[in-house]
């Protein structure tokens, strides 16, 4: 107990040395966050009831732009197709800090009894589907709108500039379109930014907690396709052909040995998953071709490159050993969500003040992916989770994100709002 007390005392002393935030301003902002909570929840419910798919967030963007404009914040619309960027300049010189919220929903049909449950429908991949904020992006938009309102009302106490990035298409743009964080970066909205902060509500984490990890926090997500070309024959005489299905099965098993036998898992975790395989048209015909596709998840950039090489080598050589040919293609999606270690160490105290010392938890890396990573390739940044599992639900049994039963406890949003305000003000006033 004594060691723990000394550790947290040291953190607080370090924070006080580095930061010069006016305590009166800090108290004022905290009170404003509590007072604004009902409004933030109201915004969230409206967005939840009226979700929009990636690159189609027209109504969401219009509401965000209207709100920022009402606060006297300069706005840029049409960012990465449907995004909005608000620019708030403080009264004093200082850094440029970006805060990000993603706006898009998912092609999921909601399955709960919330009075504000979504009844929206849309066409996705040529099929009609329900549309649902099944990952909590509605809460992210509402939290950032709240942060913008509070910071705008304290403009005269701010040092530097704050960019509020309301980003479309985090879940990925429609086929054939560009979008998401990568496009925001391409369009130059981070060119003058010193640091960026972002959060994600999490239904599988205890209400009121904040979870983080320095360095690789969430995995890179890359897709691959392997086309195996054999020789068609009658199913009764396989020796007259080259069976691409059997070869594909051998390749799938071989891919797993890349993880279990060729990857240094004590360094970081990695995953290779084949999620789709298509071949054949009739039971008694060995087809000429089989196609498999899957995802690669890595947390280290060097390991990522090596796994790409191993997949290509494994697939081509196994196919060659059977007289088949394997063509391997990669579709890089999202880099590693990499929390700058030095920046993370400096900002932990800010997170602790927002959530309470015992509620800020360092966790293991996650194999889910997040396109916030594109921002972190451009500037130092921190991404963290905000717990919102209802207290009466076992966190291990809570319905997952991206499912029809996804649900969060809205009280977690206040923790997220305070955290965004605290990291912003503390970084703004921190001695460089």
mmCIF file of C-alpha atoms in Angstrom, residues 53-396:
data_model
loop_
_atom_site.group_PDB
_atom_site.id
_atom_site.type_symbol
_atom_site.label_atom_id
_atom_site.label_comp_id
_atom_site.label_asym_id
_atom_site.label_seq_id
_atom_site.Cartn_x
_atom_site.Cartn_y
_atom_site.Cartn_z
ATOM 1 C CA UNK A 53 -23.299 4.471 -43.123
ATOM 2 C CA UNK A 54 -19.709 5.320 -44.046
ATOM 3 C CA UNK A 55 -19.288 8.267 -46.451
ATOM 4 C CA UNK A 56 -23.041 8.869 -46.187
ATOM 5 C CA UNK A 57 -23.076 10.799 -42.883
ATOM 6 C CA UNK A 58 -24.871 13.802 -44.414
ATOM 7 C CA UNK A 59 -27.408 14.554 -41.649
ATOM 8 C CA UNK A 60 -24.885 13.819 -38.898
ATOM 9 C CA UNK A 61 -22.366 16.202 -40.458
ATOM 10 C CA UNK A 62 -24.997 18.918 -40.869
ATOM 11 C CA UNK A 63 -25.912 18.753 -37.167
ATOM 12 C CA UNK A 64 -22.259 18.878 -36.150
ATOM 13 C CA UNK A 65 -21.538 21.835 -38.441
ATOM 14 C CA UNK A 66 -24.577 23.729 -37.160
ATOM 15 C CA UNK A 67 -23.487 23.189 -33.558
ATOM 16 C CA UNK A 68 -19.893 24.303 -34.140
ATOM 17 C CA UNK A 69 -21.055 27.342 -36.076
ATOM 18 C CA UNK A 70 -23.354 28.330 -33.210
ATOM 19 C CA UNK A 71 -20.306 28.344 -30.922
ATOM 20 C CA UNK A 72 -18.416 30.741 -33.184
ATOM 21 C CA UNK A 73 -16.001 28.018 -34.266
ATOM 22 C CA UNK A 74 -14.608 28.203 -37.789
ATOM 23 C CA UNK A 75 -15.755 25.161 -39.771
ATOM 24 C CA UNK A 76 -14.620 23.194 -42.801
ATOM 25 C CA UNK A 77 -17.200 20.884 -44.381
ATOM 26 C CA UNK A 78 -16.883 18.178 -47.019
ATOM 27 C CA UNK A 79 -13.776 16.875 -45.285
ATOM 28 C CA UNK A 80 -12.962 13.410 -46.675
ATOM 29 C CA UNK A 81 -16.402 13.541 -48.378
ATOM 30 C CA UNK A 82 -18.750 14.114 -45.425
ATOM 31 C CA UNK A 83 -16.545 15.101 -42.490
ATOM 32 C CA UNK A 84 -16.443 18.339 -40.538
ATOM 33 C CA UNK A 85 -13.431 20.058 -38.995
ATOM 34 C CA UNK A 86 -13.872 22.828 -36.447
ATOM 35 C CA UNK A 87 -11.017 25.237 -35.739
ATOM 36 C CA UNK A 88 -10.948 27.085 -32.409
ATOM 37 C CA UNK A 89 -8.145 29.596 -31.860
ATOM 38 C CA UNK A 90 -7.297 30.446 -28.276
ATOM 39 C CA UNK A 91 -6.449 33.923 -27.063
ATOM 40 C CA UNK A 92 -2.824 32.972 -26.360
ATOM 41 C CA UNK A 93 -0.100 31.378 -28.522
ATOM 42 C CA UNK A 94 0.462 27.659 -28.123
ATOM 43 C CA UNK A 95 0.333 24.234 -29.812
ATOM 44 C CA UNK A 96 -2.226 22.952 -32.294
ATOM 45 C CA UNK A 97 -4.134 20.054 -30.752
ATOM 46 C CA UNK A 98 -6.477 17.805 -32.725
ATOM 47 C CA UNK A 99 -9.374 15.911 -31.155
ATOM 48 C CA UNK A 100 -11.130 13.264 -33.218
ATOM 49 C CA UNK A 101 -14.543 11.571 -33.270
ATOM 50 C CA UNK A 102 -15.737 9.095 -35.902
ATOM 51 C CA UNK A 103 -19.305 9.451 -37.176
ATOM 52 C CA UNK A 104 -20.314 6.374 -39.201
ATOM 53 C CA UNK A 105 -22.663 3.527 -38.305
ATOM 54 C CA UNK A 106 -22.746 -0.103 -39.424
ATOM 55 C CA UNK A 107 -24.959 -2.311 -41.636
ATOM 56 C CA UNK A 108 -26.464 -4.013 -38.574
ATOM 57 C CA UNK A 109 -30.145 -4.354 -37.675
ATOM 58 C CA UNK A 110 -30.669 -3.225 -34.073
ATOM 59 C CA UNK A 111 -32.207 -5.794 -31.721
ATOM 60 C CA UNK A 112 -33.089 -4.135 -28.433
ATOM 61 C CA UNK A 113 -35.948 -2.222 -26.848
ATOM 62 C CA UNK A 114 -34.338 1.191 -26.476
ATOM 63 C CA UNK A 115 -36.892 3.965 -27.065
ATOM 64 C CA UNK A 116 -34.369 5.574 -29.430
ATOM 65 C CA UNK A 117 -33.398 2.346 -31.238
ATOM 66 C CA UNK A 118 -32.645 2.738 -34.923
ATOM 67 C CA UNK A 119 -35.256 1.841 -37.509
ATOM 68 C CA UNK A 120 -33.148 3.084 -40.425
ATOM 69 C CA UNK A 121 -32.661 0.949 -43.536
ATOM 70 C CA UNK A 122 -30.085 1.192 -46.308
ATOM 71 C CA UNK A 123 -28.614 -0.737 -49.226
ATOM 72 C CA UNK A 124 -25.193 -2.202 -48.469
ATOM 73 C CA UNK A 125 -23.370 -4.449 -50.941
ATOM 74 C CA UNK A 126 -26.575 -4.592 -53.009
ATOM 75 C CA UNK A 127 -28.626 -5.893 -50.057
ATOM 76 C CA UNK A 128 -31.120 -4.122 -47.839
ATOM 77 C CA UNK A 129 -30.015 -3.964 -44.218
ATOM 78 C CA UNK A 130 -30.724 -2.191 -41.001
ATOM 79 C CA UNK A 131 -28.344 0.575 -39.965
ATOM 80 C CA UNK A 132 -27.130 0.848 -36.368
ATOM 81 C CA UNK A 133 -24.546 2.621 -34.277
ATOM 82 C CA UNK A 134 -23.301 -0.772 -33.142
ATOM 83 C CA UNK A 135 -19.817 0.460 -32.242
ATOM 84 C CA UNK A 136 -20.544 3.614 -30.240
ATOM 85 C CA UNK A 137 -19.543 6.249 -32.766
ATOM 86 C CA UNK A 138 -22.700 8.151 -31.849
ATOM 87 C CA UNK A 139 -21.253 8.641 -28.361
ATOM 88 C CA UNK A 140 -17.929 9.836 -29.802
ATOM 89 C CA UNK A 141 -19.650 12.550 -31.850
ATOM 90 C CA UNK A 142 -21.704 13.722 -28.866
ATOM 91 C CA UNK A 143 -18.664 13.779 -26.564
ATOM 92 C CA UNK A 144 -16.626 15.858 -28.998
ATOM 93 C CA UNK A 145 -19.524 18.257 -29.529
ATOM 94 C CA UNK A 146 -19.597 18.677 -25.759
ATOM 95 C CA UNK A 147 -15.858 19.274 -25.595
ATOM 96 C CA UNK A 148 -16.139 21.863 -28.369
ATOM 97 C CA UNK A 149 -18.891 23.731 -26.503
ATOM 98 C CA UNK A 150 -16.988 23.868 -23.224
ATOM 99 C CA UNK A 151 -13.661 24.843 -24.787
ATOM 100 C CA UNK A 152 -15.296 27.502 -26.976
ATOM 101 C CA UNK A 153 -16.839 29.086 -23.885
ATOM 102 C CA UNK A 154 -13.343 29.285 -22.362
ATOM 103 C CA UNK A 155 -11.631 30.596 -25.490
ATOM 104 C CA UNK A 156 -9.900 33.454 -23.673
ATOM 105 C CA UNK A 157 -8.075 30.967 -21.422
ATOM 106 C CA UNK A 158 -6.844 28.718 -24.219
ATOM 107 C CA UNK A 159 -3.279 28.564 -25.525
ATOM 108 C CA UNK A 160 -2.933 27.659 -29.172
ATOM 109 C CA UNK A 161 -5.466 26.110 -31.542
ATOM 110 C CA UNK A 162 -7.826 23.158 -31.242
ATOM 111 C CA UNK A 163 -9.006 21.204 -34.273
ATOM 112 C CA UNK A 164 -12.176 19.174 -33.779
ATOM 113 C CA UNK A 165 -12.114 16.419 -36.414
ATOM 114 C CA UNK A 166 -15.482 14.757 -37.012
ATOM 115 C CA UNK A 167 -14.385 11.953 -39.308
ATOM 116 C CA UNK A 168 -16.464 9.820 -41.663
ATOM 117 C CA UNK A 169 -15.926 6.194 -42.676
ATOM 118 C CA UNK A 170 -13.857 4.806 -39.810
ATOM 119 C CA UNK A 171 -15.459 1.435 -40.537
ATOM 120 C CA UNK A 172 -14.117 1.687 -44.076
ATOM 121 C CA UNK A 173 -15.442 3.490 -47.155
ATOM 122 C CA UNK A 174 -17.797 1.740 -49.602
ATOM 123 C CA UNK A 175 -16.157 -0.398 -52.257
ATOM 124 C CA UNK A 176 -14.529 1.746 -54.905
ATOM 125 C CA UNK A 177 -14.411 4.872 -52.723
ATOM 126 C CA UNK A 178 -11.670 6.491 -50.662
ATOM 127 C CA UNK A 179 -12.333 7.769 -47.166
ATOM 128 C CA UNK A 180 -11.669 7.640 -43.455
ATOM 129 C CA UNK A 181 -8.698 8.937 -41.490
ATOM 130 C CA UNK A 182 -6.278 8.273 -44.326
ATOM 131 C CA UNK A 183 -8.143 10.687 -46.587
ATOM 132 C CA UNK A 184 -8.333 13.325 -43.832
ATOM 133 C CA UNK A 185 -4.522 13.140 -43.637
ATOM 134 C CA UNK A 186 -4.151 13.269 -47.446
ATOM 135 C CA UNK A 187 -6.270 16.419 -47.531
ATOM 136 C CA UNK A 188 -3.803 18.126 -45.202
ATOM 137 C CA UNK A 189 -5.852 18.622 -42.057
ATOM 138 C CA UNK A 190 -3.012 17.377 -39.847
ATOM 139 C CA UNK A 191 -0.239 19.336 -41.541
ATOM 140 C CA UNK A 192 -0.096 21.973 -38.799
ATOM 141 C CA UNK A 193 -1.073 19.701 -35.880
ATOM 142 C CA UNK A 194 1.333 18.973 -33.002
ATOM 143 C CA UNK A 195 -0.598 16.201 -31.265
ATOM 144 C CA UNK A 196 -3.877 14.301 -31.557
ATOM 145 C CA UNK A 197 -6.137 12.615 -28.991
ATOM 146 C CA UNK A 198 -8.972 10.157 -29.538
ATOM 147 C CA UNK A 199 -11.132 7.752 -27.562
ATOM 148 C CA UNK A 200 -13.427 4.785 -28.071
ATOM 149 C CA UNK A 201 -16.356 3.871 -25.871
ATOM 150 C CA UNK A 202 -16.140 0.202 -24.873
ATOM 151 C CA UNK A 203 -19.054 -1.964 -23.770
ATOM 152 C CA UNK A 204 -16.753 -4.750 -22.525
ATOM 153 C CA UNK A 205 -14.990 -2.530 -19.991
ATOM 154 C CA UNK A 206 -16.172 -1.524 -16.537
ATOM 155 C CA UNK A 207 -18.220 1.672 -16.369
ATOM 156 C CA UNK A 208 -16.121 4.734 -15.568
ATOM 157 C CA UNK A 209 -12.741 3.195 -16.370
ATOM 158 C CA UNK A 210 -10.160 4.336 -18.898
ATOM 159 C CA UNK A 211 -7.885 1.760 -20.527
ATOM 160 C CA UNK A 212 -4.685 2.502 -22.383
ATOM 161 C CA UNK A 213 -1.361 1.055 -23.495
ATOM 162 C CA UNK A 214 1.852 2.756 -24.667
ATOM 163 C CA UNK A 215 3.238 1.775 -28.093
ATOM 164 C CA UNK A 216 1.185 -0.794 -30.075
ATOM 165 C CA UNK A 217 -2.347 -0.525 -28.664
ATOM 166 C CA UNK A 218 -4.543 -1.878 -31.464
ATOM 167 C CA UNK A 219 -3.488 -4.069 -34.349
ATOM 168 C CA UNK A 220 -2.774 -3.304 -37.962
ATOM 169 C CA UNK A 221 -5.468 -4.825 -40.159
ATOM 170 C CA UNK A 222 -4.485 -6.127 -43.584
ATOM 171 C CA UNK A 223 -6.411 -8.323 -45.983
ATOM 172 C CA UNK A 224 -5.035 -10.961 -48.308
ATOM 173 C CA UNK A 225 -6.321 -13.053 -51.192
ATOM 174 C CA UNK A 226 -4.783 -16.323 -52.391
ATOM 175 C CA UNK A 227 -5.877 -17.692 -55.751
ATOM 176 C CA UNK A 228 -4.934 -21.341 -56.259
ATOM 177 C CA UNK A 229 -4.917 -22.537 -59.850
ATOM 178 C CA UNK A 230 -5.072 -26.268 -60.451
ATOM 179 C CA UNK A 231 -6.394 -28.511 -63.211
ATOM 180 C CA UNK A 232 -10.042 -29.475 -63.524
ATOM 181 C CA UNK A 233 -11.010 -33.146 -63.583
ATOM 182 C CA UNK A 234 -13.804 -35.566 -62.726
ATOM 183 C CA UNK A 235 -14.262 -36.082 -59.001
ATOM 184 C CA UNK A 236 -13.985 -39.830 -59.581
ATOM 185 C CA UNK A 237 -10.492 -39.459 -61.077
ATOM 186 C CA UNK A 238 -8.553 -36.857 -59.078
ATOM 187 C CA UNK A 239 -5.215 -38.156 -60.407
ATOM 188 C CA UNK A 240 -6.140 -36.704 -63.780
ATOM 189 C CA UNK A 241 -6.194 -33.169 -62.406
ATOM 190 C CA UNK A 242 -4.648 -30.944 -59.759
ATOM 191 C CA UNK A 243 -7.097 -30.357 -56.928
ATOM 192 C CA UNK A 244 -6.988 -26.674 -55.828
ATOM 193 C CA UNK A 245 -9.300 -27.383 -52.889
ATOM 194 C CA UNK A 246 -6.903 -29.879 -51.299
ATOM 195 C CA UNK A 247 -4.012 -27.512 -51.983
ATOM 196 C CA UNK A 248 -5.990 -24.686 -50.370
ATOM 197 C CA UNK A 249 -6.561 -26.801 -47.271
ATOM 198 C CA UNK A 250 -2.825 -27.432 -47.012
ATOM 199 C CA UNK A 251 -2.120 -23.723 -47.439
ATOM 200 C CA UNK A 252 -4.603 -22.817 -44.689
ATOM 201 C CA UNK A 253 -2.851 -25.184 -42.286
ATOM 202 C CA UNK A 254 0.511 -23.851 -43.399
ATOM 203 C CA UNK A 255 -0.535 -20.274 -42.713
ATOM 204 C CA UNK A 256 -1.220 -21.150 -39.085
ATOM 205 C CA UNK A 257 2.326 -22.419 -38.629
ATOM 206 C CA UNK A 258 3.550 -18.941 -39.577
ATOM 207 C CA UNK A 259 2.011 -17.753 -36.302
ATOM 208 C CA UNK A 260 2.662 -20.813 -34.123
ATOM 209 C CA UNK A 261 6.171 -21.658 -35.320
ATOM 210 C CA UNK A 262 7.718 -18.725 -37.217
ATOM 211 C CA UNK A 263 6.608 -15.595 -35.341
ATOM 212 C CA UNK A 264 8.168 -14.284 -32.117
ATOM 213 C CA UNK A 265 4.965 -14.152 -30.082
ATOM 214 C CA UNK A 266 6.777 -13.130 -26.901
ATOM 215 C CA UNK A 267 7.411 -9.815 -28.669
ATOM 216 C CA UNK A 268 3.852 -9.086 -29.812
ATOM 217 C CA UNK A 269 0.727 -11.026 -30.711
ATOM 218 C CA UNK A 270 -0.246 -11.739 -34.323
ATOM 219 C CA UNK A 271 -3.201 -13.401 -36.046
ATOM 220 C CA UNK A 272 -3.829 -14.851 -39.499
ATOM 221 C CA UNK A 273 -7.449 -15.732 -40.250
ATOM 222 C CA UNK A 274 -8.891 -17.179 -43.450
ATOM 223 C CA UNK A 275 -12.461 -15.918 -43.412
ATOM 224 C CA UNK A 276 -13.649 -16.917 -46.861
ATOM 225 C CA UNK A 277 -12.993 -19.708 -49.363
ATOM 226 C CA UNK A 278 -14.792 -20.208 -52.662
ATOM 227 C CA UNK A 279 -14.351 -23.093 -55.079
ATOM 228 C CA UNK A 280 -16.332 -25.418 -57.269
ATOM 229 C CA UNK A 281 -19.846 -25.614 -58.662
ATOM 230 C CA UNK A 282 -20.780 -29.312 -58.436
ATOM 231 C CA UNK A 283 -20.058 -32.143 -56.045
ATOM 232 C CA UNK A 284 -18.404 -34.471 -58.557
ATOM 233 C CA UNK A 285 -16.228 -31.914 -60.350
ATOM 234 C CA UNK A 286 -12.781 -30.926 -59.122
ATOM 235 C CA UNK A 287 -12.624 -27.243 -60.071
ATOM 236 C CA UNK A 288 -9.817 -25.468 -61.821
ATOM 237 C CA UNK A 289 -9.502 -22.732 -59.223
ATOM 238 C CA UNK A 290 -10.037 -21.962 -55.538
ATOM 239 C CA UNK A 291 -9.892 -18.553 -53.911
ATOM 240 C CA UNK A 292 -9.410 -17.855 -50.227
ATOM 241 C CA UNK A 293 -9.306 -14.517 -48.447
ATOM 242 C CA UNK A 294 -8.585 -13.414 -44.908
ATOM 243 C CA UNK A 295 -7.120 -10.900 -42.517
ATOM 244 C CA UNK A 296 -3.750 -10.382 -40.846
ATOM 245 C CA UNK A 297 -3.502 -8.654 -37.454
ATOM 246 C CA UNK A 298 -0.114 -7.444 -36.186
ATOM 247 C CA UNK A 299 1.135 -5.034 -33.532
ATOM 248 C CA UNK A 300 4.700 -4.545 -34.713
ATOM 249 C CA UNK A 301 5.680 -3.024 -38.066
ATOM 250 C CA UNK A 302 8.666 -5.342 -38.661
ATOM 251 C CA UNK A 303 6.617 -8.414 -37.757
ATOM 252 C CA UNK A 304 3.934 -7.222 -40.169
ATOM 253 C CA UNK A 305 6.415 -7.122 -43.073
ATOM 254 C CA UNK A 306 7.837 -10.554 -42.217
ATOM 255 C CA UNK A 307 4.382 -12.146 -42.028
ATOM 256 C CA UNK A 308 3.545 -10.762 -45.472
ATOM 257 C CA UNK A 309 6.696 -12.416 -46.828
ATOM 258 C CA UNK A 310 5.952 -15.711 -45.048
ATOM 259 C CA UNK A 311 2.384 -15.871 -46.362
ATOM 260 C CA UNK A 312 3.565 -15.454 -49.934
ATOM 261 C CA UNK A 313 6.358 -18.012 -49.516
ATOM 262 C CA UNK A 314 4.123 -20.568 -47.762
ATOM 263 C CA UNK A 315 1.273 -20.354 -50.275
ATOM 264 C CA UNK A 316 3.398 -20.431 -53.418
ATOM 265 C CA UNK A 317 5.660 -23.265 -52.288
ATOM 266 C CA UNK A 318 2.844 -25.498 -51.016
ATOM 267 C CA UNK A 319 1.003 -24.993 -54.291
ATOM 268 C CA UNK A 320 4.168 -25.671 -56.279
ATOM 269 C CA UNK A 321 4.727 -28.948 -54.416
ATOM 270 C CA UNK A 322 1.391 -30.212 -55.780
ATOM 271 C CA UNK A 323 1.828 -28.868 -59.283
ATOM 272 C CA UNK A 324 -0.560 -25.953 -58.681
ATOM 273 C CA UNK A 325 0.102 -22.229 -58.810
ATOM 274 C CA UNK A 326 -0.765 -19.782 -56.007
ATOM 275 C CA UNK A 327 -1.129 -16.057 -56.616
ATOM 276 C CA UNK A 328 -1.004 -13.949 -53.432
ATOM 277 C CA UNK A 329 -2.183 -10.349 -53.211
ATOM 278 C CA UNK A 330 -2.333 -8.043 -50.191
ATOM 279 C CA UNK A 331 -4.714 -5.197 -49.446
ATOM 280 C CA UNK A 332 -3.276 -3.102 -46.593
ATOM 281 C CA UNK A 333 -6.107 -1.537 -44.592
ATOM 282 C CA UNK A 334 -5.064 0.016 -41.302
ATOM 283 C CA UNK A 335 -1.658 0.495 -39.625
ATOM 284 C CA UNK A 336 -0.888 -0.209 -35.963
ATOM 285 C CA UNK A 337 -2.615 2.151 -33.551
ATOM 286 C CA UNK A 338 0.590 3.324 -31.925
ATOM 287 C CA UNK A 339 0.435 5.424 -28.761
ATOM 288 C CA UNK A 340 3.576 7.547 -28.555
ATOM 289 C CA UNK A 341 5.243 6.192 -25.380
ATOM 290 C CA UNK A 342 6.691 9.500 -24.134
ATOM 291 C CA UNK A 343 3.439 11.360 -24.739
ATOM 292 C CA UNK A 344 1.408 8.590 -23.106
ATOM 293 C CA UNK A 345 3.575 8.709 -19.976
ATOM 294 C CA UNK A 346 3.031 12.458 -19.701
ATOM 295 C CA UNK A 347 -0.741 12.270 -20.107
ATOM 296 C CA UNK A 348 -1.583 9.371 -17.767
ATOM 297 C CA UNK A 349 -2.075 11.835 -14.885
ATOM 298 C CA UNK A 350 -4.641 13.713 -16.990
ATOM 299 C CA UNK A 351 -6.604 10.517 -17.535
ATOM 300 C CA UNK A 352 -6.377 9.719 -13.832
ATOM 301 C CA UNK A 353 -7.821 13.069 -12.891
ATOM 302 C CA UNK A 354 -10.711 12.504 -15.305
ATOM 303 C CA UNK A 355 -11.601 8.990 -14.152
ATOM 304 C CA UNK A 356 -9.904 8.564 -10.759
ATOM 305 C CA UNK A 357 -6.501 7.039 -10.133
ATOM 306 C CA UNK A 358 -7.752 3.489 -9.609
ATOM 307 C CA UNK A 359 -9.935 3.615 -12.714
ATOM 308 C CA UNK A 360 -7.127 4.173 -15.220
ATOM 309 C CA UNK A 361 -5.816 0.785 -16.271
ATOM 310 C CA UNK A 362 -2.928 -0.249 -18.482
ATOM 311 C CA UNK A 363 -4.094 -3.198 -20.587
ATOM 312 C CA UNK A 364 -2.680 -5.635 -23.101
ATOM 313 C CA UNK A 365 -2.776 -4.875 -26.806
ATOM 314 C CA UNK A 366 -5.997 -5.508 -28.717
ATOM 315 C CA UNK A 367 -6.224 -7.308 -32.063
ATOM 316 C CA UNK A 368 -9.067 -5.087 -33.245
ATOM 317 C CA UNK A 369 -8.066 -2.273 -35.618
ATOM 318 C CA UNK A 370 -8.761 1.468 -35.656
ATOM 319 C CA UNK A 371 -8.056 3.937 -38.449
ATOM 320 C CA UNK A 372 -7.000 6.559 -35.884
ATOM 321 C CA UNK A 373 -3.651 4.902 -36.627
ATOM 322 C CA UNK A 374 -3.296 6.981 -39.799
ATOM 323 C CA UNK A 375 -3.202 10.145 -37.693
ATOM 324 C CA UNK A 376 -0.548 8.644 -35.426
ATOM 325 C CA UNK A 377 1.660 7.975 -38.441
ATOM 326 C CA UNK A 378 1.567 11.713 -39.113
ATOM 327 C CA UNK A 379 1.813 13.184 -35.576
ATOM 328 C CA UNK A 380 2.217 11.844 -32.010
ATOM 329 C CA UNK A 381 -1.102 10.731 -30.602
ATOM 330 C CA UNK A 382 -2.897 8.823 -27.877
ATOM 331 C CA UNK A 383 -5.965 6.622 -28.284
ATOM 332 C CA UNK A 384 -7.734 5.152 -25.257
ATOM 333 C CA UNK A 385 -10.848 3.204 -24.259
ATOM 334 C CA UNK A 386 -13.649 4.526 -22.050
ATOM 335 C CA UNK A 387 -15.561 1.849 -20.160
ATOM 336 C CA UNK A 388 -19.353 1.834 -20.468
ATOM 337 C CA UNK A 389 -20.525 -1.640 -19.516
ATOM 338 C CA UNK A 390 -23.762 -1.417 -17.509
ATOM 339 C CA UNK A 391 -23.057 -2.421 -13.877
ATOM 340 C CA UNK A 392 -25.688 -5.171 -13.975
ATOM 341 C CA UNK A 393 -23.956 -6.854 -16.943
ATOM 342 C CA UNK A 394 -20.938 -9.141 -16.649
ATOM 343 C CA UNK A 395 -18.182 -7.511 -18.747
ATOM 344 C CA UNK A 396 -17.236 -10.964 -20.055
#
